[in-house]
Amino acid sequence: MRKPIAFVILVAALPMLSACGQAIPDDKADYVGKWHAQAMDVEVTRDGTVRYQRVRNGGAIADTMTTSINAPLRRFEGDNFVVGIPFISTIFEVSTPPHREAGTWKMVVDGVELTRRP
């Protein structure tokens, strides 16, 4: 009998846990914005929400896979950022942090060069 109650509590708590993102610290403010590449989009909001979508094409229509994440920012680890809820998270590896290049904001996340949209 106790297991169903614990499960109900866990399910009820998940929305609250997912809403507990970290606001972007001032020294990471350059991460805020909508970032785009041909097959990848990342949006980081000032309040710490991260929206991510990546399309990988294996060559055939049936081999196309889309990965989407809409989750709170947990923390920064150097230039990388961790997104998710406790026990379920992912690390976005930032090999080149946000910077201006010829008047355009760019960064490299998970090996993909992204450009920030105005």
mmCIF file with all atom_site columns, C-alpha atoms in Angstrom:
data_model
loop_
_atom_site.group_PDB
_atom_site.id
_atom_site.type_symbol
_atom_site.label_atom_id
_atom_site.label_alt_id
_atom_site.label_comp_id
_atom_site.label_asym_id
_atom_site.label_entity_id
_atom_site.label_seq_id
_atom_site.pdbx_PDB_ins_code
_atom_site.Cartn_x
_atom_site.Cartn_y
_atom_site.Cartn_z
_atom_site.occupancy
_atom_site.B_iso_or_equiv
_atom_site.pdbx_formal_charge
_atom_site.auth_seq_id
_atom_site.auth_comp_id
_atom_site.auth_asym_id
_atom_site.auth_atom_id
_atom_site.pdbx_PDB_model_num
ATOM 1   C CA . MET A 1 1   ? 0.000  0.000  0.000   1.00 0.00 ? 1   MET A CA 1
ATOM 2   C CA . ARG A 1 2   ? 2.862  2.429  0.686   1.00 0.00 ? 2   ARG A CA 1
ATOM 3   C CA . LYS A 1 3   ? 4.388  2.101  -2.772  1.00 0.00 ? 3   LYS A CA 1
ATOM 4   C CA . PRO A 1 4   ? 1.406  3.635  -4.617  1.00 0.00 ? 4   PRO A CA 1
ATOM 5   C CA . ILE A 1 5   ? 1.373  6.584  -2.199  1.00 0.00 ? 5   ILE A CA 1
ATOM 6   C CA . ALA A 1 6   ? 5.119  7.186  -2.720  1.00 0.00 ? 6   ALA A CA 1
ATOM 7   C CA . PHE A 1 7   ? 4.614  6.996  -6.483  1.00 0.00 ? 7   PHE A CA 1
ATOM 8   C CA . VAL A 1 8   ? 1.766  9.525  -6.352  1.00 0.00 ? 8   VAL A CA 1
ATOM 9   C CA . ILE A 1 9   ? 3.902  11.896 -4.280  1.00 0.00 ? 9   ILE A CA 1
ATOM 10  C CA . LEU A 1 10  ? 6.806  11.544 -6.731  1.00 0.00 ? 10  LEU A CA 1
ATOM 11  C CA . VAL A 1 11  ? 4.571  12.197 -9.744  1.00 0.00 ? 11  VAL A CA 1
ATOM 12  C CA . ALA A 1 12  ? 3.033  15.220 -7.997  1.00 0.00 ? 12  ALA A CA 1
ATOM 13  C CA . ALA A 1 13  ? 6.474  16.596 -7.107  1.00 0.00 ? 13  ALA A CA 1
ATOM 14  C CA . LEU A 1 14  ? 7.978  16.317 -10.616 1.00 0.00 ? 14  LEU A CA 1
ATOM 15  C CA . PRO A 1 15  ? 6.423  19.541 -11.958 1.00 0.00 ? 15  PRO A CA 1
ATOM 16  C CA . MET A 1 16  ? 7.690  21.435 -8.917  1.00 0.00 ? 16  MET A CA 1
ATOM 17  C CA . LEU A 1 17  ? 11.171 19.941 -9.249  1.00 0.00 ? 17  LEU A CA 1
ATOM 18  C CA . SER A 1 18  ? 11.323 20.785 -12.940 1.00 0.00 ? 18  SER A CA 1
ATOM 19  C CA . ALA A 1 19  ? 10.403 24.403 -12.236 1.00 0.00 ? 19  ALA A CA 1
ATOM 20  C CA . CYS A 1 20  ? 13.409 24.874 -9.955  1.00 0.00 ? 20  CYS A CA 1
ATOM 21  C CA . GLY A 1 21  ? 15.881 26.289 -12.463 1.00 0.00 ? 21  GLY A CA 1
ATOM 22  C CA . GLN A 1 22  ? 18.782 28.556 -11.644 1.00 0.00 ? 22  GLN A CA 1
ATOM 23  C CA . ALA A 1 23  ? 18.659 32.131 -12.901 1.00 0.00 ? 23  ALA A CA 1
ATOM 24  C CA . ILE A 1 24  ? 21.580 32.921 -15.187 1.00 0.00 ? 24  ILE A CA 1
ATOM 25  C CA . PRO A 1 25  ? 24.430 34.487 -13.198 1.00 0.00 ? 25  PRO A CA 1
ATOM 26  C CA . ASP A 1 26  ? 25.745 37.851 -14.421 1.00 0.00 ? 26  ASP A CA 1
ATOM 27  C CA . ASP A 1 27  ? 29.068 36.355 -15.539 1.00 0.00 ? 27  ASP A CA 1
ATOM 28  C CA . LYS A 1 28  ? 27.175 33.935 -17.854 1.00 0.00 ? 28  LYS A CA 1
ATOM 29  C CA . ALA A 1 29  ? 24.702 36.498 -19.273 1.00 0.00 ? 29  ALA A CA 1
ATOM 30  C CA . ASP A 1 30  ? 26.175 36.027 -22.768 1.00 0.00 ? 30  ASP A CA 1
ATOM 31  C CA . TYR A 1 31  ? 24.542 32.565 -22.869 1.00 0.00 ? 31  TYR A CA 1
ATOM 32  C CA . VAL A 1 32  ? 21.043 34.087 -22.787 1.00 0.00 ? 32  VAL A CA 1
ATOM 33  C CA . GLY A 1 33  ? 19.286 34.109 -26.142 1.00 0.00 ? 33  GLY A CA 1
ATOM 34  C CA . LYS A 1 34  ? 18.139 31.990 -29.066 1.00 0.00 ? 34  LYS A CA 1
ATOM 35  C CA . TRP A 1 35  ? 21.009 30.100 -30.680 1.00 0.00 ? 35  TRP A CA 1
ATOM 36  C CA . HIS A 1 36  ? 20.711 28.410 -34.072 1.00 0.00 ? 36  HIS A CA 1
ATOM 37  C CA . ALA A 1 37  ? 22.537 26.061 -36.426 1.00 0.00 ? 37  ALA A CA 1
ATOM 38  C CA . GLN A 1 38  ? 21.194 24.107 -39.399 1.00 0.00 ? 38  GLN A CA 1
ATOM 39  C CA . ALA A 1 39  ? 20.037 21.093 -37.348 1.00 0.00 ? 39  ALA A CA 1
ATOM 40  C CA . MET A 1 40  ? 20.145 22.462 -33.806 1.00 0.00 ? 40  MET A CA 1
ATOM 41  C CA . ASP A 1 41  ? 18.419 25.163 -31.752 1.00 0.00 ? 41  ASP A CA 1
ATOM 42  C CA . VAL A 1 42  ? 19.140 26.154 -28.153 1.00 0.00 ? 42  VAL A CA 1
ATOM 43  C CA . GLU A 1 43  ? 17.309 28.835 -26.206 1.00 0.00 ? 43  GLU A CA 1
ATOM 44  C CA . VAL A 1 44  ? 18.536 29.943 -22.790 1.00 0.00 ? 44  VAL A CA 1
ATOM 45  C CA . THR A 1 45  ? 16.267 32.327 -20.897 1.00 0.00 ? 45  THR A CA 1
ATOM 46  C CA . ARG A 1 46  ? 17.307 34.783 -18.191 1.00 0.00 ? 46  ARG A CA 1
ATOM 47  C CA . ASP A 1 47  ? 15.244 32.857 -15.607 1.00 0.00 ? 47  ASP A CA 1
ATOM 48  C CA . GLY A 1 48  ? 17.127 29.617 -16.347 1.00 0.00 ? 48  GLY A CA 1
ATOM 49  C CA . THR A 1 49  ? 14.915 27.689 -18.744 1.00 0.00 ? 49  THR A CA 1
ATOM 50  C CA . VAL A 1 50  ? 16.691 25.818 -21.534 1.00 0.00 ? 50  VAL A CA 1
ATOM 51  C CA . ARG A 1 51  ? 14.910 24.694 -24.696 1.00 0.00 ? 51  ARG A CA 1
ATOM 52  C CA . TYR A 1 52  ? 16.871 22.433 -27.034 1.00 0.00 ? 52  TYR A CA 1
ATOM 53  C CA . GLN A 1 53  ? 16.097 20.672 -30.288 1.00 0.00 ? 53  GLN A CA 1
ATOM 54  C CA . ARG A 1 54  ? 18.466 18.728 -32.497 1.00 0.00 ? 54  ARG A CA 1
ATOM 55  C CA . VAL A 1 55  ? 17.663 16.811 -35.664 1.00 0.00 ? 55  VAL A CA 1
ATOM 56  C CA . ARG A 1 56  ? 20.013 14.040 -36.743 1.00 0.00 ? 56  ARG A CA 1
ATOM 57  C CA . ASN A 1 57  ? 19.596 12.579 -40.186 1.00 0.00 ? 57  ASN A CA 1
ATOM 58  C CA . GLY A 1 58  ? 20.902 9.098  -40.875 1.00 0.00 ? 58  GLY A CA 1
ATOM 59  C CA . GLY A 1 59  ? 20.381 9.437  -44.626 1.00 0.00 ? 59  GLY A CA 1
ATOM 60  C CA . ALA A 1 60  ? 16.888 8.025  -45.033 1.00 0.00 ? 60  ALA A CA 1
ATOM 61  C CA . ILE A 1 61  ? 13.631 9.600  -43.907 1.00 0.00 ? 61  ILE A CA 1
ATOM 62  C CA . ALA A 1 62  ? 13.103 6.764  -41.443 1.00 0.00 ? 62  ALA A CA 1
ATOM 63  C CA . ASP A 1 63  ? 16.555 7.415  -39.963 1.00 0.00 ? 63  ASP A CA 1
ATOM 64  C CA . THR A 1 64  ? 15.778 10.991 -38.894 1.00 0.00 ? 64  THR A CA 1
ATOM 65  C CA . MET A 1 65  ? 15.808 11.427 -35.133 1.00 0.00 ? 65  MET A CA 1
ATOM 66  C CA . THR A 1 66  ? 14.784 14.537 -33.202 1.00 0.00 ? 66  THR A CA 1
ATOM 67  C CA . THR A 1 67  ? 15.889 15.163 -29.637 1.00 0.00 ? 67  THR A CA 1
ATOM 68  C CA . SER A 1 68  ? 14.061 17.846 -27.646 1.00 0.00 ? 68  SER A CA 1
ATOM 69  C CA . ILE A 1 69  ? 14.599 19.106 -24.125 1.00 0.00 ? 69  ILE A CA 1
ATOM 70  C CA . ASN A 1 70  ? 12.654 21.770 -22.254 1.00 0.00 ? 70  ASN A CA 1
ATOM 71  C CA . ALA A 1 71  ? 14.063 21.824 -18.742 1.00 0.00 ? 71  ALA A CA 1
ATOM 72  C CA . PRO A 1 72  ? 15.543 24.053 -16.057 1.00 0.00 ? 72  PRO A CA 1
ATOM 73  C CA . LEU A 1 73  ? 19.192 24.997 -15.875 1.00 0.00 ? 73  LEU A CA 1
ATOM 74  C CA . ARG A 1 74  ? 20.755 23.238 -12.889 1.00 0.00 ? 74  ARG A CA 1
ATOM 75  C CA . ARG A 1 75  ? 24.230 24.804 -12.874 1.00 0.00 ? 75  ARG A CA 1
ATOM 76  C CA . PHE A 1 76  ? 27.277 25.816 -14.855 1.00 0.00 ? 76  PHE A CA 1
ATOM 77  C CA . GLU A 1 77  ? 30.434 23.696 -14.738 1.00 0.00 ? 77  GLU A CA 1
ATOM 78  C CA . GLY A 1 78  ? 33.068 25.970 -16.217 1.00 0.00 ? 78  GLY A CA 1
ATOM 79  C CA . ASP A 1 79  ? 31.712 26.862 -19.665 1.00 0.00 ? 79  ASP A CA 1
ATOM 80  C CA . ASN A 1 80  ? 29.442 23.776 -19.776 1.00 0.00 ? 80  ASN A CA 1
ATOM 81  C CA . PHE A 1 81  ? 25.908 23.857 -18.426 1.00 0.00 ? 81  PHE A CA 1
ATOM 82  C CA . VAL A 1 82  ? 23.820 21.140 -16.793 1.00 0.00 ? 82  VAL A CA 1
ATOM 83  C CA . VAL A 1 83  ? 20.099 20.970 -17.608 1.00 0.00 ? 83  VAL A CA 1
ATOM 84  C CA . GLY A 1 84  ? 17.356 18.800 -16.116 1.00 0.00 ? 84  GLY A CA 1
ATOM 85  C CA . ILE A 1 85  ? 15.824 17.757 -12.859 1.00 0.00 ? 85  ILE A CA 1
ATOM 86  C CA . PRO A 1 86  ? 17.484 15.875 -10.006 1.00 0.00 ? 86  PRO A CA 1
ATOM 87  C CA . PHE A 1 87  ? 18.532 12.387 -11.113 1.00 0.00 ? 87  PHE A CA 1
ATOM 88  C CA . ILE A 1 88  ? 17.698 13.128 -14.770 1.00 0.00 ? 88  ILE A CA 1
ATOM 89  C CA . SER A 1 89  ? 20.011 15.667 -16.357 1.00 0.00 ? 89  SER A CA 1
ATOM 90  C CA . THR A 1 90  ? 22.344 16.223 -19.269 1.00 0.00 ? 90  THR A CA 1
ATOM 91  C CA . ILE A 1 91  ? 25.508 18.250 -19.747 1.00 0.00 ? 91  ILE A CA 1
ATOM 92  C CA . PHE A 1 92  ? 25.829 20.602 -22.700 1.00 0.00 ? 92  PHE A CA 1
ATOM 93  C CA . GLU A 1 93  ? 29.534 20.680 -23.541 1.00 0.00 ? 93  GLU A CA 1
ATOM 94  C CA . VAL A 1 94  ? 30.580 24.178 -24.569 1.00 0.00 ? 94  VAL A CA 1
ATOM 95  C CA . SER A 1 95  ? 33.966 24.017 -26.293 1.00 0.00 ? 95  SER A CA 1
ATOM 96  C CA . THR A 1 96  ? 33.817 27.689 -27.337 1.00 0.00 ? 96  THR A CA 1
ATOM 97  C CA . PRO A 1 97  ? 31.832 29.976 -25.019 1.00 0.00 ? 97  PRO A CA 1
ATOM 98  C CA . PRO A 1 98  ? 29.698 32.840 -26.377 1.00 0.00 ? 98  PRO A CA 1
ATOM 99  C CA . HIS A 1 99  ? 31.790 35.457 -28.144 1.00 0.00 ? 99  HIS A CA 1
ATOM 100 C CA . ARG A 1 100 ? 31.477 38.113 -30.844 1.00 0.00 ? 100 ARG A CA 1
ATOM 101 C CA . GLU A 1 101 ? 32.961 37.289 -34.208 1.00 0.00 ? 101 GLU A CA 1
ATOM 102 C CA . ALA A 1 102 ? 32.654 39.927 -36.948 1.00 0.00 ? 102 ALA A CA 1
ATOM 103 C CA . GLY A 1 103 ? 29.655 41.444 -35.138 1.00 0.00 ? 103 GLY A CA 1
ATOM 104 C CA . THR A 1 104 ? 27.838 38.104 -34.724 1.00 0.00 ? 104 THR A CA 1
ATOM 105 C CA . TRP A 1 105 ? 27.497 36.187 -31.452 1.00 0.00 ? 105 TRP A CA 1
ATOM 106 C CA . LYS A 1 106 ? 28.687 32.567 -31.704 1.00 0.00 ? 106 LYS A CA 1
ATOM 107 C CA . MET A 1 107 ? 29.382 29.596 -29.459 1.00 0.00 ? 107 MET A CA 1
ATOM 108 C CA . VAL A 1 108 ? 30.106 25.897 -29.960 1.00 0.00 ? 108 VAL A CA 1
ATOM 109 C CA . VAL A 1 109 ? 27.902 23.424 -28.074 1.00 0.00 ? 109 VAL A CA 1
ATOM 110 C CA . ASP A 1 110 ? 28.350 19.665 -28.393 1.00 0.00 ? 110 ASP A CA 1
ATOM 111 C CA . GLY A 1 111 ? 30.587 20.233 -31.414 1.00 0.00 ? 111 GLY A CA 1
ATOM 112 C CA . VAL A 1 112 ? 28.077 22.422 -33.280 1.00 0.00 ? 112 VAL A CA 1
ATOM 113 C CA . GLU A 1 113 ? 28.731 26.113 -33.994 1.00 0.00 ? 113 GLU A CA 1
ATOM 114 C CA . LEU A 1 114 ? 25.645 28.127 -33.070 1.00 0.00 ? 114 LEU A CA 1
ATOM 115 C CA . THR A 1 115 ? 24.811 31.731 -33.958 1.00 0.00 ? 115 THR A CA 1
ATOM 116 C CA . ARG A 1 116 ? 22.670 33.853 -31.668 1.00 0.00 ? 116 ARG A CA 1
ATOM 117 C CA . ARG A 1 117 ? 19.606 35.314 -33.291 1.00 0.00 ? 117 ARG A CA 1
ATOM 118 C CA . PRO A 1 118 ? 18.696 38.937 -32.582 1.00 0.00 ? 118 PRO A CA 1
#
